[in-house]
Amino acid sequence: MRITSAISAMLAATVAAAIVPAASANAQVVKYQSNPGALILDGAEVKAGTDLFFLSGQLASPIDPKKSWGDIKSTEDLGDTKTQTISALTKIKALLESKGYKMSDLVKLTLFIAPDPKLGKLDFAGANEGFKQFFKTGENPETVARSAFQVAALAGPYFLIEIEGIAAKKK
């Protein structure tokens, strides 16, 4: 029991030492990332006095903006998982900006990923490739805490990803 407690204490101390707050000392949101090269955060702490914005799940828009939802007949009309991820995150970015937030204010994203019929499975790598267009970039060096779930299907038969999020910023 003593050895287990000592190992747990050493592990906790090592992890605590590795955590790098990604926000300034006076911020109300602190992002923790023990591996600065990682694409996602370990977690984010949102303190009292912080504005929160909860974003509903966003789906991709048709690749051809002239097409209506009734014109969507296959995944080709919406794109592969990477393309749909970029489309959904572009919508999230616009929603955030309309409310005075930035992509760097996102603290949590949840990805719901349906299997790509061409692959016969979900395309997590494609989702990550789309994600890289918005996080850990020159425009947005931040990233977010994130969860991803495989789902059987989404709101329509040709959607491959839906993304919901939470943004937080100091009042």
mmCIF file of C-alpha atoms in Angstrom:
data_model
loop_
_atom_site.group_PDB
_atom_site.id
_atom_site.type_symbol
_atom_site.label_atom_id
_atom_site.label_comp_id
_atom_site.label_asym_id
_atom_site.label_seq_id
_atom_site.Cartn_x
_atom_site.Cartn_y
_atom_site.Cartn_z
ATOM 1 C CA MET A 1 0.000 0.000 0.000
ATOM 2 C CA ARG A 2 2.842 2.421 0.836
ATOM 3 C CA ILE A 3 4.568 1.763 -2.481
ATOM 4 C CA THR A 4 1.333 2.372 -4.388
ATOM 5 C CA SER A 5 0.765 5.634 -2.495
ATOM 6 C CA ALA A 6 4.354 6.747 -3.108
ATOM 7 C CA ILE A 7 4.107 5.932 -6.817
ATOM 8 C CA SER A 8 0.766 7.740 -7.047
ATOM 9 C CA ALA A 9 2.233 10.799 -5.315
ATOM 10 C CA MET A 10 5.274 10.807 -7.629
ATOM 11 C CA LEU A 11 3.048 10.410 -10.693
ATOM 12 C CA ALA A 12 0.765 13.232 -9.543
ATOM 13 C CA ALA A 13 3.769 15.493 -8.926
ATOM 14 C CA THR A 14 5.197 14.672 -12.359
ATOM 15 C CA VAL A 15 1.905 15.368 -14.121
ATOM 16 C CA ALA A 16 1.363 18.578 -12.138
ATOM 17 C CA ALA A 17 4.835 19.787 -13.073
ATOM 18 C CA ALA A 18 4.156 19.054 -16.732
ATOM 19 C CA ILE A 19 0.877 20.957 -16.907
ATOM 20 C CA VAL A 20 1.256 24.190 -18.819
ATOM 21 C CA PRO A 21 -1.466 26.801 -18.337
ATOM 22 C CA ALA A 22 -2.229 28.238 -21.767
ATOM 23 C CA ALA A 23 -3.927 31.370 -20.435
ATOM 24 C CA SER A 24 -2.545 34.463 -18.736
ATOM 25 C CA ALA A 25 -2.354 34.641 -14.945
ATOM 26 C CA ASN A 26 -5.355 36.985 -14.627
ATOM 27 C CA ALA A 27 -7.618 35.085 -17.038
ATOM 28 C CA GLN A 28 -10.813 33.382 -15.939
ATOM 29 C CA VAL A 29 -10.133 30.407 -18.235
ATOM 30 C CA VAL A 30 -7.088 28.203 -17.779
ATOM 31 C CA LYS A 31 -6.261 25.551 -20.361
ATOM 32 C CA TYR A 32 -4.062 22.640 -19.302
ATOM 33 C CA GLN A 33 -1.869 20.687 -21.659
ATOM 34 C CA SER A 34 0.750 18.299 -20.324
ATOM 35 C CA ASN A 35 2.007 17.580 -23.847
ATOM 36 C CA PRO A 36 2.335 20.920 -25.698
ATOM 37 C CA GLY A 37 2.635 19.071 -29.014
ATOM 38 C CA ALA A 38 -0.728 17.334 -28.568
ATOM 39 C CA LEU A 39 -3.715 18.313 -30.655
ATOM 40 C CA ILE A 40 -6.082 18.344 -27.650
ATOM 41 C CA LEU A 41 -5.971 19.680 -24.100
ATOM 42 C CA ASP A 42 -5.955 17.608 -20.940
ATOM 43 C CA GLY A 43 -8.687 19.918 -19.691
ATOM 44 C CA ALA A 44 -9.800 23.488 -19.144
ATOM 45 C CA GLU A 45 -10.830 25.276 -15.980
ATOM 46 C CA VAL A 46 -13.505 27.964 -16.243
ATOM 47 C CA LYS A 47 -13.638 30.248 -13.206
ATOM 48 C CA ALA A 48 -16.558 32.276 -11.875
ATOM 49 C CA GLY A 49 -17.063 35.573 -13.647
ATOM 50 C CA THR A 50 -16.619 34.038 -17.083
ATOM 51 C CA ASP A 51 -19.034 34.300 -20.000
ATOM 52 C CA LEU A 52 -19.962 30.943 -21.495
ATOM 53 C CA PHE A 53 -21.380 30.222 -24.943
ATOM 54 C CA PHE A 54 -22.830 26.752 -25.594
ATOM 55 C CA LEU A 55 -22.940 25.852 -29.271
ATOM 56 C CA SER A 56 -25.443 23.332 -30.578
ATOM 57 C CA GLY A 57 -24.173 20.575 -32.812
ATOM 58 C CA GLN A 58 -23.161 21.841 -36.237
ATOM 59 C CA LEU A 59 -23.330 19.786 -39.407
ATOM 60 C CA ALA A 60 -21.621 20.344 -42.736
ATOM 61 C CA SER A 61 -23.112 22.551 -45.417
ATOM 62 C CA PRO A 62 -23.380 21.338 -49.020
ATOM 63 C CA ILE A 63 -20.115 21.721 -50.931
ATOM 64 C CA ASP A 64 -22.024 23.532 -53.679
ATOM 65 C CA PRO A 65 -23.675 26.505 -51.944
ATOM 66 C CA LYS A 66 -26.315 26.600 -54.719
ATOM 67 C CA LYS A 67 -27.668 23.217 -53.613
ATOM 68 C CA SER A 68 -30.597 23.078 -51.229
ATOM 69 C CA TRP A 69 -30.928 20.408 -48.537
ATOM 70 C CA GLY A 70 -33.398 18.647 -50.823
ATOM 71 C CA ASP A 71 -30.676 18.374 -53.475
ATOM 72 C CA ILE A 72 -28.370 16.362 -51.180
ATOM 73 C CA LYS A 73 -28.340 12.814 -52.532
ATOM 74 C CA SER A 74 -24.989 11.399 -51.333
ATOM 75 C CA THR A 75 -21.937 12.040 -49.175
ATOM 76 C CA GLU A 76 -20.299 13.526 -52.308
ATOM 77 C CA ASP A 77 -22.666 16.490 -51.907
ATOM 78 C CA LEU A 78 -21.258 17.137 -48.409
ATOM 79 C CA GLY A 79 -17.742 15.718 -48.722
ATOM 80 C CA ASP A 80 -15.682 13.235 -46.780
ATOM 81 C CA THR A 81 -15.125 13.458 -43.022
ATOM 82 C CA LYS A 82 -12.259 15.962 -43.368
ATOM 83 C CA THR A 83 -14.328 18.215 -45.642
ATOM 84 C CA GLN A 84 -17.373 17.980 -43.385
ATOM 85 C CA THR A 85 -15.226 18.717 -40.307
ATOM 86 C CA ILE A 86 -13.875 21.864 -41.956
ATOM 87 C CA SER A 87 -17.411 22.899 -42.927
ATOM 88 C CA ALA A 88 -18.811 22.349 -39.414
ATOM 89 C CA LEU A 89 -15.881 24.170 -37.773
ATOM 90 C CA THR A 90 -16.266 27.058 -40.250
ATOM 91 C CA LYS A 91 -19.892 27.375 -39.101
ATOM 92 C CA ILE A 92 -18.765 27.242 -35.467
ATOM 93 C CA LYS A 93 -16.195 29.964 -36.142
ATOM 94 C CA ALA A 94 -18.873 32.197 -37.703
ATOM 95 C CA LEU A 95 -21.263 31.585 -34.780
ATOM 96 C CA LEU A 96 -18.528 32.422 -32.275
ATOM 97 C CA GLU A 97 -17.549 35.602 -34.103
ATOM 98 C CA SER A 98 -21.195 36.712 -34.303
ATOM 99 C CA LYS A 99 -21.253 36.652 -30.484
ATOM 100 C CA GLY A 100 -17.848 38.281 -29.946
ATOM 101 C CA TYR A 101 -15.895 35.049 -29.361
ATOM 102 C CA LYS A 102 -12.906 33.566 -31.181
ATOM 103 C CA MET A 103 -11.919 29.980 -31.937
ATOM 104 C CA SER A 104 -9.282 30.336 -29.222
ATOM 105 C CA ASP A 105 -12.138 30.853 -26.716
ATOM 106 C CA LEU A 106 -13.373 27.296 -27.274
ATOM 107 C CA VAL A 107 -12.698 25.131 -24.236
ATOM 108 C CA LYS A 108 -14.572 21.937 -25.173
ATOM 109 C CA LEU A 109 -15.681 20.255 -28.377
ATOM 110 C CA THR A 110 -17.622 17.042 -28.766
ATOM 111 C CA LEU A 111 -17.395 15.236 -32.087
ATOM 112 C CA PHE A 112 -20.032 12.735 -33.176
ATOM 113 C CA ILE A 113 -18.624 10.755 -36.099
ATOM 114 C CA ALA A 114 -20.642 8.383 -38.289
ATOM 115 C CA PRO A 115 -19.043 5.691 -40.431
ATOM 116 C CA ASP A 116 -18.011 6.765 -43.926
ATOM 117 C CA PRO A 117 -19.774 4.368 -46.323
ATOM 118 C CA LYS A 118 -16.722 4.381 -48.613
ATOM 119 C CA LEU A 119 -14.451 3.235 -45.771
ATOM 120 C CA GLY A 120 -16.927 1.072 -43.900
ATOM 121 C CA LYS A 121 -15.838 2.732 -40.644
ATOM 122 C CA LEU A 122 -15.479 6.152 -39.080
ATOM 123 C CA ASP A 123 -12.674 8.327 -40.407
ATOM 124 C CA PHE A 124 -11.078 9.682 -37.222
ATOM 125 C CA ALA A 125 -7.908 10.627 -39.126
ATOM 126 C CA GLY A 126 -10.009 12.739 -41.513
ATOM 127 C CA ALA A 127 -11.682 14.489 -38.576
ATOM 128 C CA ASN A 128 -8.248 15.261 -37.103
ATOM 129 C CA GLU A 129 -7.005 16.605 -40.445
ATOM 130 C CA GLY A 130 -9.970 18.986 -40.570
ATOM 131 C CA PHE A 131 -9.419 19.908 -36.918
ATOM 132 C CA LYS A 132 -5.799 20.881 -37.707
ATOM 133 C CA GLN A 133 -7.079 23.628 -40.013
ATOM 134 C CA PHE A 134 -8.422 25.520 -36.968
ATOM 135 C CA PHE A 135 -6.274 24.578 -33.942
ATOM 136 C CA LYS A 136 -2.539 24.771 -33.294
ATOM 137 C CA THR A 137 -2.199 27.114 -36.274
ATOM 138 C CA GLY A 138 -0.562 30.495 -36.747
ATOM 139 C CA GLU A 139 -3.981 32.159 -36.543
ATOM 140 C CA ASN A 140 -5.044 30.101 -33.512
ATOM 141 C CA PRO A 141 -2.197 28.506 -31.523
ATOM 142 C CA GLU A 142 -4.746 27.277 -28.943
ATOM 143 C CA THR A 143 -6.541 23.949 -28.854
ATOM 144 C CA VAL A 144 -9.437 22.542 -26.830
ATOM 145 C CA ALA A 145 -10.482 19.696 -24.590
ATOM 146 C CA ARG A 146 -12.226 17.264 -26.893
ATOM 147 C CA SER A 147 -14.187 14.031 -26.955
ATOM 148 C CA ALA A 148 -15.082 11.988 -30.014
ATOM 149 C CA PHE A 149 -17.781 9.352 -30.285
ATOM 150 C CA GLN A 150 -18.653 6.960 -33.047
ATOM 151 C CA VAL A 151 -22.373 7.034 -33.732
ATOM 152 C CA ALA A 152 -24.499 4.810 -35.969
ATOM 153 C CA ALA A 153 -25.937 7.778 -37.863
ATOM 154 C CA LEU A 154 -26.548 11.517 -37.646
ATOM 155 C CA ALA A 155 -29.556 13.723 -38.492
ATOM 156 C CA GLY A 156 -29.356 12.862 -42.188
ATOM 157 C CA PRO A 157 -27.988 9.848 -44.021
ATOM 158 C CA TYR A 158 -25.068 11.684 -45.652
ATOM 159 C CA PHE A 159 -23.673 13.510 -42.630
ATOM 160 C CA LEU A 160 -20.415 12.054 -41.315
ATOM 161 C CA ILE A 161 -19.698 14.424 -38.402
ATOM 162 C CA GLU A 162 -21.531 16.746 -36.029
ATOM 163 C CA ILE A 163 -19.601 19.044 -33.693
ATOM 164 C CA GLU A 164 -20.876 20.853 -30.600
ATOM 165 C CA GLY A 165 -18.848 23.134 -28.382
ATOM 166 C CA ILE A 166 -18.468 25.352 -25.346
ATOM 167 C CA ALA A 167 -16.608 28.653 -25.470
ATOM 168 C CA ALA A 168 -15.559 30.726 -22.463
ATOM 169 C CA LYS A 169 -14.030 34.169 -22.094
ATOM 170 C CA LYS A 170 -13.360 36.663 -19.352
ATOM 171 C CA LYS A 171 -16.209 39.135 -18.833
#
